[in-house]
């Protein structure tokens, strides 16, 4: 798999040379290249951002710089002309007092700045964002097409208004041949960038990794990249280690607890049944524990289970936990 990462801090990704990710590169499973976005700038200051259209604090990453970079990495020809455009000036009060002077529609550009420092010192804005209820196929992702084909590049941005990245997304993207990640900073990137590349037929994905704020996309890209690559054949030393993990497969649950030797540590024993040598009972114990943990922590995953796929023991366990299992999906009893 070929992986390109674009960032204003490409040195951040030197960590990808460690551990299993480094070994996968040595074995030829992965080819990872981190690019400095500033290499595609042409001014003396190597500027990659500008003030937000419509006002507001912070800075927004410029589409011109991103476009030159992405065109090069995706092997796309830039358009012959950008079309007619005018230089817009925003001396604040005049622009605000004369809304009729606006000649372009910037309604899709987000203006929800979190910080209010000078442009040169502005803290970098979160690359991870509020999810829209956990959907993994929302409107901001180019997933209306067929599953990712190995020959087609996939362009991925951590984005402040995107669906939650899930294990299902990781599984799908683990079959891609080329992933290109863009790391946002400051107030994020101009919203026209993903819009433009979708229009060119590129599979563009925008993902959140959770309900919290980070300074930039580098951390989020590292999370997404590791979740994807560890599912590739040959990446893990023991492929069986990922079979029963949390969120994996149909009817996904949280994983059961794990224990190792010694059997008693500081007065705490591992569950007796795990020492029995009876693999059937061990499997059942772990399955029941997974159901119980999911019930306590992520009941939404229980609600998504297909009751037809549950065996008799599963149904008994769920009923003991307060679920009704006679319909298509479990329903919590009041």
Tab-separated table of C-alpha atoms in Angstrom:
chain	number	residue	atom	x	y	z
A	1	UNK	CA	0.000	0.000	0.000
A	2	UNK	CA	1.291	3.446	-0.957
A	3	UNK	CA	0.651	6.116	1.690
A	4	UNK	CA	1.269	9.836	1.254
A	5	UNK	CA	0.835	12.263	4.154
A	6	UNK	CA	0.773	16.031	3.712
A	7	UNK	CA	1.516	18.179	6.747
A	8	UNK	CA	3.258	21.393	7.793
A	9	UNK	CA	5.055	19.178	10.325
A	10	UNK	CA	6.176	16.116	8.320
A	11	UNK	CA	8.769	15.293	10.996
A	12	UNK	CA	5.904	14.214	13.223
A	13	UNK	CA	5.561	11.033	11.185
A	14	UNK	CA	9.064	9.752	11.850
A	15	UNK	CA	7.348	7.694	14.555
A	16	UNK	CA	5.881	5.535	11.775
A	17	UNK	CA	9.324	3.966	11.342
A	18	UNK	CA	8.955	2.241	14.723
A	19	UNK	CA	7.401	-1.053	15.788
A	20	UNK	CA	5.100	-2.978	13.435
A	21	UNK	CA	4.633	-0.001	11.118
A	22	UNK	CA	8.376	0.184	10.585
A	23	UNK	CA	8.620	-3.557	10.031
A	24	UNK	CA	5.798	-3.420	7.483
A	25	UNK	CA	7.770	-0.829	5.534
A	26	UNK	CA	10.902	-2.945	5.682
A	27	UNK	CA	8.939	-5.937	4.342
A	28	UNK	CA	7.521	-3.852	1.499
A	29	UNK	CA	3.927	-3.983	2.712
A	30	UNK	CA	3.818	-0.214	3.122
A	31	UNK	CA	5.467	2.697	1.357
A	32	UNK	CA	4.976	5.790	3.535
A	33	UNK	CA	6.080	9.286	2.504
A	34	UNK	CA	5.462	12.437	4.543
A	35	UNK	CA	5.419	15.663	2.508
A	36	UNK	CA	5.815	19.242	3.684
A	37	UNK	CA	2.905	21.319	2.396
A	38	UNK	CA	5.152	24.393	2.383
A	39	UNK	CA	7.171	22.836	-0.467
A	40	UNK	CA	4.313	23.888	-2.764
A	41	UNK	CA	4.357	27.549	-1.721
A	42	UNK	CA	5.933	30.316	-3.800
A	43	UNK	CA	6.232	33.261	-1.431
A	44	UNK	CA	9.203	34.116	0.723
A	45	UNK	CA	7.318	33.276	3.929
A	46	UNK	CA	6.029	29.909	2.639
A	47	UNK	CA	2.509	30.870	3.723
A	48	UNK	CA	-0.139	28.158	3.744
A	49	UNK	CA	-3.007	30.084	5.352
A	50	UNK	CA	-5.033	33.277	5.117
A	51	UNK	CA	-7.778	35.067	7.022
A	52	UNK	CA	-11.308	33.585	7.032
A	53	UNK	CA	-13.760	34.952	4.505
A	54	UNK	CA	-16.621	36.484	6.438
A	55	UNK	CA	-14.411	37.388	9.383
A	56	UNK	CA	-13.566	35.556	12.552
A	57	UNK	CA	-10.520	34.572	14.534
A	58	UNK	CA	-7.716	32.357	13.340
A	59	UNK	CA	-6.511	31.405	9.874
A	60	UNK	CA	-7.726	29.011	7.161
A	61	UNK	CA	-5.458	26.876	4.998
A	62	UNK	CA	-5.391	28.155	1.422
A	63	UNK	CA	-6.810	26.089	-1.447
A	64	UNK	CA	-4.138	27.193	-3.943
A	65	UNK	CA	-1.299	25.589	-1.997
A	66	UNK	CA	-3.236	22.418	-1.250
A	67	UNK	CA	-4.300	22.150	-4.894
A	68	UNK	CA	-0.753	22.269	-6.241
A	69	UNK	CA	0.286	19.627	-3.734
A	70	UNK	CA	-2.670	17.315	-4.284
A	71	UNK	CA	-2.537	17.638	-8.066
A	72	UNK	CA	1.098	16.499	-7.963
A	73	UNK	CA	0.504	13.584	-5.601
A	74	UNK	CA	-2.682	12.434	-7.351
A	75	UNK	CA	-1.228	12.837	-10.848
A	76	UNK	CA	-3.893	15.329	-11.906
A	77	UNK	CA	-3.496	18.120	-14.423
A	78	UNK	CA	-4.432	21.521	-12.996
A	79	UNK	CA	-7.219	23.352	-14.827
A	80	UNK	CA	-6.086	25.650	-17.622
A	81	UNK	CA	-7.671	28.643	-15.945
A	82	UNK	CA	-9.250	29.303	-12.588
A	83	UNK	CA	-11.872	31.477	-14.217
A	84	UNK	CA	-12.577	35.132	-13.488
A	85	UNK	CA	-11.907	36.196	-9.945
A	86	UNK	CA	-11.539	39.406	-8.015
A	87	UNK	CA	-9.256	40.222	-5.143
A	88	UNK	CA	-11.418	40.605	-2.065
A	89	UNK	CA	-10.400	43.040	0.670
A	90	UNK	CA	-11.814	42.822	4.157
A	91	UNK	CA	-11.073	46.006	6.119
A	92	UNK	CA	-13.558	44.680	8.677
A	93	UNK	CA	-16.091	47.404	9.289
A	94	UNK	CA	-16.613	48.300	5.625
A	95	UNK	CA	-17.095	44.689	4.636
A	96	UNK	CA	-19.545	44.132	7.444
A	97	UNK	CA	-21.444	47.342	6.736
A	98	UNK	CA	-21.788	46.565	3.025
A	99	UNK	CA	-22.927	42.947	2.624
A	100	UNK	CA	-24.321	43.676	-0.819
A	101	UNK	CA	-20.783	44.186	-2.120
A	102	UNK	CA	-20.010	40.479	-1.789
A	103	UNK	CA	-19.709	38.901	-5.216
A	104	UNK	CA	-19.139	35.284	-4.265
A	105	UNK	CA	-21.124	32.772	-2.232
A	106	UNK	CA	-19.045	31.553	0.673
A	107	UNK	CA	-21.936	29.943	2.503
A	108	UNK	CA	-20.173	26.599	2.784
A	109	UNK	CA	-17.083	27.978	4.492
A	110	UNK	CA	-17.142	27.311	8.208
A	111	UNK	CA	-16.660	30.237	10.556
A	112	UNK	CA	-16.554	28.728	14.021
A	113	UNK	CA	-13.128	29.768	15.217
A	114	UNK	CA	-12.129	28.464	18.590
A	115	UNK	CA	-9.213	30.773	19.277
A	116	UNK	CA	-8.360	34.448	18.956
A	117	UNK	CA	-4.593	34.884	18.668
A	118	UNK	CA	-2.575	36.683	16.017
A	119	UNK	CA	-2.114	34.736	12.807
A	120	UNK	CA	1.569	34.130	13.371
A	121	UNK	CA	1.011	32.652	16.819
A	122	UNK	CA	-2.414	31.120	16.424
A	123	UNK	CA	-2.803	27.741	18.052
A	124	UNK	CA	-3.572	24.941	15.662
A	125	UNK	CA	-7.136	23.928	15.475
A	126	UNK	CA	-8.581	20.485	16.031
A	127	UNK	CA	-8.372	18.029	13.241
A	128	UNK	CA	-10.847	15.762	14.937
A	129	UNK	CA	-14.369	16.762	15.298
A	130	UNK	CA	-17.813	16.259	16.514
A	131	UNK	CA	-19.340	13.201	14.878
A	132	UNK	CA	-22.834	13.262	13.483
A	133	UNK	CA	-24.176	10.486	15.617
A	134	UNK	CA	-21.590	7.901	14.694
A	135	UNK	CA	-22.576	7.392	11.077
A	136	UNK	CA	-19.807	5.955	8.986
A	137	UNK	CA	-21.354	6.751	5.627
A	138	UNK	CA	-22.461	10.349	5.968
A	139	UNK	CA	-22.810	12.893	3.208
A	140	UNK	CA	-19.263	14.199	3.639
A	141	UNK	CA	-17.729	10.884	2.602
A	142	UNK	CA	-17.469	9.716	-0.989
A	143	UNK	CA	-18.981	6.344	-0.182
A	144	UNK	CA	-21.845	6.316	-2.654
A	145	UNK	CA	-19.509	4.545	-5.036
A	146	UNK	CA	-18.489	0.902	-4.945
A	147	UNK	CA	-16.051	-0.258	-2.247
A	148	UNK	CA	-12.546	1.095	-2.570
A	149	UNK	CA	-10.632	-0.433	-5.477
A	150	UNK	CA	-6.962	-1.098	-5.019
A	151	UNK	CA	-5.977	0.993	-8.042
A	152	UNK	CA	-7.874	4.128	-7.003
A	153	UNK	CA	-6.382	6.680	-4.588
A	154	UNK	CA	-8.402	7.698	-1.547
A	155	UNK	CA	-7.971	11.224	-0.198
A	156	UNK	CA	-8.592	11.452	3.562
A	157	UNK	CA	-8.896	14.544	5.764
A	158	UNK	CA	-9.586	14.634	9.495
A	159	UNK	CA	-12.335	17.257	9.498
A	160	UNK	CA	-14.264	19.299	12.071
A	161	UNK	CA	-17.678	18.360	10.661
A	162	UNK	CA	-17.375	14.771	9.549
A	163	UNK	CA	-18.721	11.328	10.452
A	164	UNK	CA	-16.996	9.203	13.053
A	165	UNK	CA	-14.232	6.935	11.778
A	166	UNK	CA	-15.151	3.327	12.570
A	167	UNK	CA	-13.689	-0.155	12.390
A	168	UNK	CA	-15.842	-0.724	9.312
A	169	UNK	CA	-14.109	2.190	7.578
A	170	UNK	CA	-10.725	0.826	8.621
A	171	UNK	CA	-11.578	-2.585	7.201
A	172	UNK	CA	-12.708	-1.140	3.869
A	173	UNK	CA	-9.696	1.139	3.506
A	174	UNK	CA	-7.253	-1.666	4.362
A	175	UNK	CA	-7.889	-2.967	0.828
A	176	UNK	CA	-6.925	0.311	-0.871
A	177	UNK	CA	-3.758	0.620	-2.903
A	178	UNK	CA	-3.072	4.309	-2.304
A	179	UNK	CA	-4.093	6.495	0.636
A	180	UNK	CA	-3.377	10.219	0.661
A	181	UNK	CA	-3.848	12.000	3.993
A	182	UNK	CA	-4.138	15.765	4.454
A	183	UNK	CA	-3.409	17.221	7.897
A	184	UNK	CA	-5.368	20.373	8.651
A	185	UNK	CA	-4.113	23.072	10.995
A	186	UNK	CA	-5.241	26.467	12.280
A	187	UNK	CA	-8.983	26.912	11.554
A	188	UNK	CA	-8.906	23.980	9.144
A	189	UNK	CA	-8.712	23.910	5.348
A	190	UNK	CA	-10.859	25.727	2.807
A	191	UNK	CA	-14.075	23.736	2.303
A	192	UNK	CA	-13.741	23.962	-1.468
A	193	UNK	CA	-10.727	21.627	-1.461
A	194	UNK	CA	-12.634	18.346	-0.864
A	195	UNK	CA	-15.502	19.656	-2.989
A	196	UNK	CA	-13.185	20.215	-5.945
A	197	UNK	CA	-11.483	16.819	-5.757
A	198	UNK	CA	-14.774	14.970	-5.449
A	199	UNK	CA	-15.808	16.706	-8.652
A	200	UNK	CA	-12.640	15.316	-10.292
A	201	UNK	CA	-13.776	11.789	-9.416
A	202	UNK	CA	-11.463	11.308	-6.435
A	203	UNK	CA	-12.794	9.280	-3.502
A	204	UNK	CA	-12.581	11.894	-0.736
A	205	UNK	CA	-13.213	10.954	2.900
A	206	UNK	CA	-13.508	13.280	5.882
A	207	UNK	CA	-13.489	11.687	9.324
A	208	UNK	CA	-13.668	12.547	13.007
A	209	UNK	CA	-11.937	10.331	15.558
A	210	UNK	CA	-14.029	11.443	18.539
A	211	UNK	CA	-15.765	14.140	20.538
A	212	UNK	CA	-12.682	16.094	21.525
A	213	UNK	CA	-10.365	18.754	20.151
A	214	UNK	CA	-6.751	18.425	19.002
A	215	UNK	CA	-4.296	20.990	17.644
A	216	UNK	CA	-3.978	19.453	14.196
A	217	UNK	CA	-4.557	16.544	11.890
A	218	UNK	CA	-1.287	14.739	12.543
A	219	UNK	CA	-2.504	12.817	15.587
A	220	UNK	CA	-5.789	11.930	13.886
A	221	UNK	CA	-4.005	10.716	10.749
A	222	UNK	CA	-1.744	8.521	12.888
A	223	UNK	CA	-4.792	6.978	14.572
A	224	UNK	CA	-6.629	6.354	11.315
A	225	UNK	CA	-3.523	5.027	9.570
A	226	UNK	CA	-2.715	2.516	12.298
A	227	UNK	CA	-6.311	1.297	12.456
A	228	UNK	CA	-6.207	0.658	8.698
A	229	UNK	CA	-2.776	-0.857	8.206
A	230	UNK	CA	-2.942	-3.344	11.089
A	231	UNK	CA	-5.766	-5.082	9.205
A	232	UNK	CA	-3.601	-5.723	6.147
A	233	UNK	CA	-2.559	-9.360	5.580
A	234	UNK	CA	0.980	-9.842	6.836
A	235	UNK	CA	1.047	-6.750	9.055
A	236	UNK	CA	0.357	-8.462	12.377
A	237	UNK	CA	2.642	-11.215	13.595
A	238	UNK	CA	-0.391	-13.323	14.550
A	239	UNK	CA	-3.441	-12.517	12.389
A	240	UNK	CA	-5.704	-14.333	14.852
A	241	UNK	CA	-5.088	-11.524	17.351
A	242	UNK	CA	-7.436	-9.186	15.482
A	243	UNK	CA	-10.316	-11.617	14.943
A	244	UNK	CA	-12.127	-11.070	18.248
A	245	UNK	CA	-11.234	-7.451	18.883
A	246	UNK	CA	-13.747	-4.789	19.838
A	247	UNK	CA	-15.924	-3.505	16.968
A	248	UNK	CA	-14.728	-6.265	14.634
A	249	UNK	CA	-16.971	-8.187	12.242
A	250	UNK	CA	-20.727	-8.492	12.030
A	251	UNK	CA	-22.476	-8.214	15.358
A	252	UNK	CA	-19.515	-6.310	16.771
A	253	UNK	CA	-19.152	-6.117	20.559
A	254	UNK	CA	-16.589	-4.780	22.984
A	255	UNK	CA	-13.888	-7.358	23.662
A	256	UNK	CA	-13.810	-9.434	26.830
A	257	UNK	CA	-11.146	-8.810	29.484
A	258	UNK	CA	-7.659	-10.204	28.939
A	259	UNK	CA	-5.358	-11.781	31.569
A	260	UNK	CA	-1.874	-13.281	31.658
A	261	UNK	CA	0.319	-15.039	34.228
A	262	UNK	CA	0.543	-15.235	37.197
A	263	UNK	CA	-2.902	-16.598	37.994
A	264	UNK	CA	-2.897	-14.624	41.263
A	265	UNK	CA	-1.373	-11.151	41.351
A	266	UNK	CA	-1.427	-8.956	44.456
A	267	UNK	CA	-4.307	-10.962	45.823
A	268	UNK	CA	-6.398	-10.737	42.624
A	269	UNK	CA	-7.111	-13.998	40.781
A	270	UNK	CA	-7.985	-14.468	37.148
A	271	UNK	CA	-11.468	-15.975	36.643
A	272	UNK	CA	-11.355	-19.654	37.633
A	273	UNK	CA	-12.964	-20.855	34.414
A	274	UNK	CA	-10.034	-19.569	32.361
A	275	UNK	CA	-7.810	-22.099	34.141
A	276	UNK	CA	-10.164	-25.026	33.519
A	277	UNK	CA	-8.767	-26.095	30.149
A	278	UNK	CA	-12.344	-26.468	28.848
A	279	UNK	CA	-12.222	-24.414	25.656
A	280	UNK	CA	-15.986	-24.482	25.145
A	281	UNK	CA	-16.628	-23.059	28.600
A	282	UNK	CA	-13.851	-20.511	28.154
A	283	UNK	CA	-15.351	-19.347	24.856
A	284	UNK	CA	-18.795	-19.043	26.426
A	285	UNK	CA	-17.426	-17.138	29.418
A	286	UNK	CA	-15.666	-14.671	27.129
A	287	UNK	CA	-18.716	-14.234	24.939
A	288	UNK	CA	-20.924	-13.554	27.955
A	289	UNK	CA	-18.386	-11.105	29.335
A	290	UNK	CA	-18.266	-9.302	25.978
A	291	UNK	CA	-22.052	-9.019	25.978
A	292	UNK	CA	-22.053	-7.738	29.566
A	293	UNK	CA	-19.308	-5.161	28.957
A	294	UNK	CA	-21.035	-3.931	25.797
A	295	UNK	CA	-24.294	-3.689	27.685
A	296	UNK	CA	-22.653	-1.496	30.335
A	297	UNK	CA	-20.501	0.701	28.091
A	298	UNK	CA	-21.957	0.699	24.559
A	299	UNK	CA	-25.601	-0.435	24.646
A	300	UNK	CA	-26.018	1.037	21.169
A	301	UNK	CA	-23.971	-1.900	19.863
A	302	UNK	CA	-26.371	-4.321	21.540
A	303	UNK	CA	-29.287	-2.561	19.875
A	304	UNK	CA	-27.628	-3.074	16.477
A	305	UNK	CA	-27.304	-6.868	16.858
A	306	UNK	CA	-29.308	-9.159	14.587
A	307	UNK	CA	-31.396	-11.372	16.850
A	308	UNK	CA	-31.503	-14.061	14.193
A	309	UNK	CA	-27.719	-14.378	14.427
A	310	UNK	CA	-27.759	-14.864	18.211
A	311	UNK	CA	-27.558	-18.378	19.602
A	312	UNK	CA	-29.619	-19.645	22.520
A	313	UNK	CA	-26.928	-18.819	25.057
A	314	UNK	CA	-26.568	-15.277	23.686
A	315	UNK	CA	-30.303	-14.744	24.031
A	316	UNK	CA	-30.278	-16.068	27.580
A	317	UNK	CA	-27.445	-13.739	28.552
A	318	UNK	CA	-29.080	-10.696	26.986
A	319	UNK	CA	-32.391	-11.474	28.656
A	320	UNK	CA	-30.620	-11.650	32.015
A	321	UNK	CA	-29.185	-8.215	31.254
A	322	UNK	CA	-32.647	-6.778	30.631
A	323	UNK	CA	-33.038	-7.096	26.869
A	324	UNK	CA	-35.995	-8.392	24.879
A	325	UNK	CA	-34.709	-10.491	21.960
A	326	UNK	CA	-37.786	-11.671	20.064
A	327	UNK	CA	-37.786	-8.852	17.485
A	328	UNK	CA	-35.309	-8.119	14.698
A	329	UNK	CA	-32.962	-6.352	17.102
A	330	UNK	CA	-32.642	-6.428	20.897
A	331	UNK	CA	-34.747	-3.909	22.801
A	332	UNK	CA	-34.034	-2.847	26.339
A	333	UNK	CA	-36.878	-3.536	28.712
A	334	UNK	CA	-37.929	-0.605	30.871
